[in-house]
Backbone as JSON Lines, residues from 0, in Angstrom:
{"i":0,"aa":"X","n":[-7.4,2.97,-9.21],"ca":[-7.7,4.0,-7.76],"c":[-6.65,4.45,-7.56]}
{"i":1,"aa":"X","n":[-6.73,6.04,-7.4],"ca":[-5.37,6.81,-6.74],"c":[-5.51,6.49,-5.43]}
{"i":2,"aa":"X","n":[-4.07,6.46,-4.95],"ca":[-4.0,6.41,-3.48],"c":[-3.53,7.87,-2.93]}
{"i":3,"aa":"X","n":[-3.67,8.12,-1.92],"ca":[-2.86,9.29,-1.25],"c":[-1.54,9.12,-0.88]}
{"i":4,"aa":"X","n":[-1.43,7.56,-0.35],"ca":[-0.01,7.49,-0.04],"c":[0.25,6.07,-0.12]}
{"i":5,"aa":"X","n":[1.41,5.52,-0.26],"ca":[1.86,4.12,-0.2],"c":[2.89,3.95,0.54]}
{"i":6,"aa":"X","n":[2.85,2.9,1.29],"ca":[3.78,2.52,2.35],"c":[4.87,1.44,1.74]}
{"i":7,"aa":"X","n":[6.12,1.72,1.64],"ca":[7.25,0.86,1.14],"c":[7.86,0.2,2.25]}
{"i":8,"aa":"X","n":[7.76,-1.04,2.58],"ca":[8.27,-1.78,3.44],"c":[9.7,-1.97,3.19]}
{"i":9,"aa":"X","n":[10.39,-2.2,4.12],"ca":[11.82,-2.8,3.92],"c":[12.0,-4.08,3.06]}
{"i":10,"aa":"X","n":[11.04,-5.08,3.3],"ca":[11.03,-6.06,2.23],"c":[11.11,-5.53,0.78]}
{"i":11,"aa":"X","n":[10.3,-4.65,0.54],"ca":[10.34,-4.1,-0.93],"c":[11.72,-3.68,-1.21]}
{"i":12,"aa":"X","n":[12.42,-2.85,-0.35],"ca":[13.55,-2.01,-0.65],"c":[14.68,-3.31,-0.94]}
{"i":13,"aa":"X","n":[14.53,-4.54,-0.01],"ca":[15.47,-5.59,-0.19],"c":[15.3,-6.3,-1.52]}
{"i":14,"aa":"X","n":[14.17,-6.39,-1.99],"ca":[13.88,-6.76,-3.35],"c":[14.65,-5.76,-4.55]}
{"i":15,"aa":"X","n":[14.25,-4.42,-4.34],"ca":[14.8,-3.34,-5.22],"c":[16.4,-3.5,-5.44]}
{"i":16,"aa":"X","n":[16.83,-3.76,-4.0],"ca":[18.36,-3.67,-4.08],"c":[19.01,-4.65,-4.87]}
{"i":17,"aa":"X","n":[18.32,-5.7,-5.23],"ca":[18.77,-6.84,-6.11],"c":[18.84,-6.34,-7.72]}
{"i":18,"aa":"X","n":[18.17,-5.21,-7.88],"ca":[17.98,-4.63,-9.23],"c":[19.24,-3.88,-9.82]}
{"i":19,"aa":"X","n":[19.38,-3.79,-11.12],"ca":[20.42,-2.87,-11.53],"c":[19.72,-1.56,-11.46]}
{"i":20,"aa":"X","n":[20.39,-0.22,-11.75],"ca":[19.86,1.07,-11.53],"c":[18.67,1.13,-12.51]}
{"i":21,"aa":"X","n":[18.89,0.58,-13.57],"ca":[17.68,1.02,-14.87],"c":[16.63,0.15,-14.38]}
{"i":22,"aa":"X","n":[16.84,-1.09,-13.69],"ca":[15.58,-1.84,-13.36],"c":[14.89,-1.3,-12.13]}
{"i":23,"aa":"X","n":[15.7,-0.87,-11.36],"ca":[15.06,-0.1,-9.99],"c":[14.48,1.24,-10.54]}
{"i":24,"aa":"X","n":[14.85,1.96,-11.53],"ca":[13.94,3.17,-11.99],"c":[12.62,2.76,-12.43]}
{"i":25,"aa":"X","n":[12.71,1.42,-13.34],"ca":[11.53,1.09,-13.86],"c":[10.52,0.73,-12.61]}
{"i":26,"aa":"X","n":[11.14,0.09,-11.73],"ca":[10.22,-0.32,-10.38],"c":[9.7,1.0,-9.84]}
{"i":27,"aa":"X","n":[10.55,1.91,-9.58],"ca":[9.84,3.0,-8.92],"c":[8.72,3.86,-9.8]}
{"i":28,"aa":"X","n":[9.13,3.97,-11.02],"ca":[8.21,4.43,-11.89],"c":[6.69,3.74,-11.79]}
{"i":29,"aa":"X","n":[6.9,2.54,-11.74],"ca":[5.55,1.51,-11.77],"c":[4.95,1.84,-10.42]}
{"i":30,"aa":"X","n":[5.6,2.09,-9.15],"ca":[5.1,2.35,-7.98],"c":[4.43,3.61,-7.91]}
{"i":31,"aa":"X","n":[4.95,4.66,-8.71],"ca":[4.35,6.03,-8.97],"c":[3.12,5.97,-9.6]}
{"i":32,"aa":"X","n":[3.19,5.16,-10.86],"ca":[2.19,5.2,-11.74],"c":[0.89,4.43,-10.74]}
{"i":33,"aa":"X","n":[1.07,3.48,-10.2],"ca":[0.18,2.81,-9.48],"c":[-0.45,3.58,-8.57]}
{"i":34,"aa":"X","n":[0.2,4.61,-7.79],"ca":[-0.17,5.41,-6.68],"c":[-1.0,6.67,-7.44]}
{"i":35,"aa":"X","n":[-0.79,6.85,-8.6],"ca":[-1.81,7.74,-9.47],"c":[-3.25,6.96,-10.01]}
{"i":36,"aa":"X","n":[-3.11,5.79,-9.88],"ca":[-4.17,5.08,-10.22],"c":[-4.12,4.51,-11.67]}
{"i":37,"aa":"X","n":[-2.88,4.5,-12.01],"ca":[-2.7,4.15,-13.6],"c":[-1.72,2.74,-13.48]}
{"i":38,"aa":"X","n":[-2.27,1.87,-14.41],"ca":[-1.51,0.65,-14.53],"c":[-0.24,0.61,-15.11]}
{"i":39,"aa":"X","n":[1.01,0.42,-14.6],"ca":[2.19,0.59,-15.0],"c":[2.56,-0.45,-16.23]}
{"i":40,"aa":"X","n":[3.31,0.1,-17.2],"ca":[4.09,-0.97,-18.48],"c":[5.35,-1.38,-17.95]}
{"i":41,"aa":"X","n":[5.59,-2.55,-17.74],"ca":[6.91,-2.9,-17.23],"c":[7.26,-3.98,-18.3]}
{"i":42,"aa":"X","n":[8.57,-3.51,-18.79],"ca":[9.2,-4.37,-19.76],"c":[10.01,-5.45,-19.39]}
{"i":43,"aa":"X","n":[10.82,-5.37,-18.47],"ca":[11.78,-6.24,-17.78],"c":[10.88,-7.5,-17.03]}
{"i":44,"aa":"X","n":[11.23,-8.85,-17.13],"ca":[10.43,-9.76,-16.62],"c":[10.74,-9.73,-15.27]}
{"i":45,"aa":"X","n":[12.2,-9.51,-14.88],"ca":[12.36,-9.62,-13.24],"c":[11.7,-8.51,-12.73]}
{"i":46,"aa":"X","n":[11.96,-7.39,-13.33],"ca":[10.93,-6.22,-12.52],"c":[9.69,-6.44,-12.53]}
{"i":47,"aa":"X","n":[8.96,-7.1,-13.36],"ca":[7.55,-7.58,-13.28],"c":[6.98,-8.52,-12.34]}
{"i":48,"aa":"X","n":[8.13,-9.51,-12.15],"ca":[7.74,-10.42,-10.74],"c":[7.79,-9.57,-9.67]}
{"i":49,"aa":"X","n":[9.1,-8.79,-9.55],"ca":[9.07,-8.14,-7.98],"c":[7.69,-7.22,-8.25]}
{"i":50,"aa":"X","n":[7.43,-6.54,-9.05],"ca":[6.17,-5.6,-9.12],"c":[4.91,-6.31,-8.71]}
{"i":51,"aa":"X","n":[4.79,-7.65,-9.2],"ca":[3.62,-8.33,-8.83],"c":[3.53,-8.48,-7.3]}
{"i":52,"aa":"X","n":[4.74,-8.84,-6.76],"ca":[4.59,-9.22,-5.44],"c":[4.29,-7.67,-4.46]}
{"i":53,"aa":"X","n":[5.16,-6.72,-4.89],"ca":[4.99,-5.5,-4.13],"c":[3.42,-4.94,-4.5]}
{"i":54,"aa":"X","n":[3.1,-5.3,-5.64],"ca":[1.54,-4.96,-5.77],"c":[0.56,-5.41,-4.98]}
{"i":55,"aa":"X","n":[0.75,-6.76,-4.95],"ca":[-0.16,-7.35,-3.64],"c":[-0.25,-6.59,-2.35]}
{"i":56,"aa":"X","n":[0.92,-6.08,-2.02],"ca":[1.02,-5.49,-0.8],"c":[0.28,-4.25,-0.82]}
{"i":57,"aa":"X","n":[0.22,-3.42,-1.63],"ca":[-0.23,-2.05,-1.86],"c":[-1.84,-2.39,-2.05]}
{"i":58,"aa":"X","n":[-2.19,-3.38,-2.74],"ca":[-3.7,-3.53,-2.72],"c":[-4.35,-3.96,-1.39]}
{"i":59,"aa":"X","n":[-3.55,-4.5,-0.7],"ca":[-4.25,-4.97,0.75],"c":[-4.04,-3.71,1.51]}
{"i":60,"aa":"X","n":[-3.1,-2.79,1.5],"ca":[-3.09,-1.68,2.12],"c":[-4.4,-0.76,1.86]}
{"i":61,"aa":"X","n":[-4.53,-0.77,0.52],"ca":[-5.91,0.13,-0.03],"c":[-7.01,-0.57,0.63]}
{"i":62,"aa":"X","n":[-7.28,-1.9,0.69],"ca":[-8.4,-2.28,1.0],"c":[-8.65,-2.19,2.51]}
{"i":63,"aa":"X","n":[-7.32,-2.23,3.1],"ca":[-7.68,-1.98,4.81],"c":[-7.77,-0.45,5.06]}
{"i":64,"aa":"X","n":[-7.33,0.24,4.16],"ca":[-7.81,1.78,4.54],"c":[-8.99,2.08,4.34]}
{"i":65,"aa":"X","n":[-9.68,1.36,3.2],"ca":[-11.24,1.67,2.77],"c":[-12.01,0.93,3.91]}
{"i":66,"aa":"X","n":[-11.73,-0.02,4.38],"ca":[-12.41,-0.49,5.78],"c":[-12.34,0.64,7.02]}
{"i":67,"aa":"X","n":[-11.26,0.99,6.98],"ca":[-11.13,1.83,8.3],"c":[-11.76,3.28,7.93]}
{"i":68,"aa":"X","n":[-11.91,3.55,6.74],"ca":[-12.77,4.66,6.36],"c":[-14.27,4.58,6.56]}
{"i":69,"aa":"X","n":[-14.67,3.34,6.31],"ca":[-16.09,2.83,6.55],"c":[-16.47,2.91,7.97]}
{"i":70,"aa":"X","n":[-15.52,2.13,8.78],"ca":[-15.82,2.4,10.33],"c":[-15.79,3.59,10.72]}
{"i":71,"aa":"X","n":[-14.92,4.56,10.35],"ca":[-14.97,5.99,10.91],"c":[-16.13,6.72,10.34]}
{"i":72,"aa":"X","n":[-16.57,6.39,9.16],"ca":[-17.79,6.98,8.84],"c":[-19.04,6.53,9.45]}
{"i":73,"aa":"X","n":[-18.9,5.24,9.87],"ca":[-20.12,4.82,10.68],"c":[-20.17,5.13,11.96]}
{"i":74,"aa":"X","n":[-18.96,5.38,12.82],"ca":[-18.77,5.62,14.06],"c":[-19.06,7.32,13.84]}
{"i":75,"aa":"X","n":[-18.77,8.11,12.95],"ca":[-19.23,9.58,12.71],"c":[-20.52,9.9,12.69]}
{"i":76,"aa":"X","n":[-21.31,8.9,12.1],"ca":[-22.67,9.28,11.8],"c":[-23.63,8.75,13.25]}
{"i":77,"aa":"X","n":[-22.72,8.1,13.98],"ca":[-23.71,8.04,15.23],"c":[-22.98,8.53,16.66]}
{"i":78,"aa":"X","n":[-22.22,9.74,16.32],"ca":[-21.61,10.62,17.14],"c":[-20.24,10.24,17.68]}
{"i":79,"aa":"X","n":[-19.37,9.65,16.85],"ca":[-18.32,9.56,16.91],"c":[-17.67,8.28,17.63]}
{"i":80,"aa":"X","n":[-16.55,8.1,17.74],"ca":[-15.78,6.73,18.18],"c":[-16.43,6.22,19.56]}
{"i":81,"aa":"X","n":[-17.05,5.01,19.61],"ca":[-17.4,4.82,20.91],"c":[-16.67,4.87,22.02]}
{"i":82,"aa":"X","n":[-17.37,5.3,23.2],"ca":[-16.63,5.63,24.48],"c":[-16.17,4.32,25.17]}
{"i":83,"aa":"X","n":[-15.05,4.38,25.59],"ca":[-14.58,3.13,26.31],"c":[-14.76,3.2,27.78]}
{"i":84,"aa":"X","n":[-14.97,2.25,28.64],"ca":[-15.16,2.39,29.99],"c":[-14.03,2.12,30.73]}
{"i":85,"aa":"X","n":[-13.48,2.81,31.5],"ca":[-12.12,2.67,32.44],"c":[-12.76,2.03,33.61]}
{"i":86,"aa":"X","n":[-11.92,0.86,33.9],"ca":[-12.38,0.46,35.13],"c":[-11.17,0.51,36.26]}
{"i":87,"aa":"X","n":[-11.54,1.14,37.47],"ca":[-10.58,1.18,38.28],"c":[-10.77,0.19,39.54]}
{"i":88,"aa":"X","n":[-9.49,-0.01,40.16],"ca":[-9.78,-1.08,41.32],"c":[-10.16,-0.47,42.63]}
{"i":89,"aa":"X","n":[-10.78,0.89,42.56],"ca":[-11.11,1.51,43.86],"c":[-12.46,0.9,44.35]}
């Protein structure tokens, strides 16, 4: 599944910071391929371990986005987001 955007967290950078430049490049390419909906090929075992950890976060992001899309679609069919009632102390 191609994604419009991927959020890279600070913790992802901290993992990436432990890699050599070559390994970091392989990880960045893997993130890019995943964003395009392609499964990356990773040859380095350390990069693969980090990728598996980061990939899980990206999958959760995609699932949460799809849930939000469904809620918005449902609300749109019924006239938009439900109105909230403001209670004043008067």
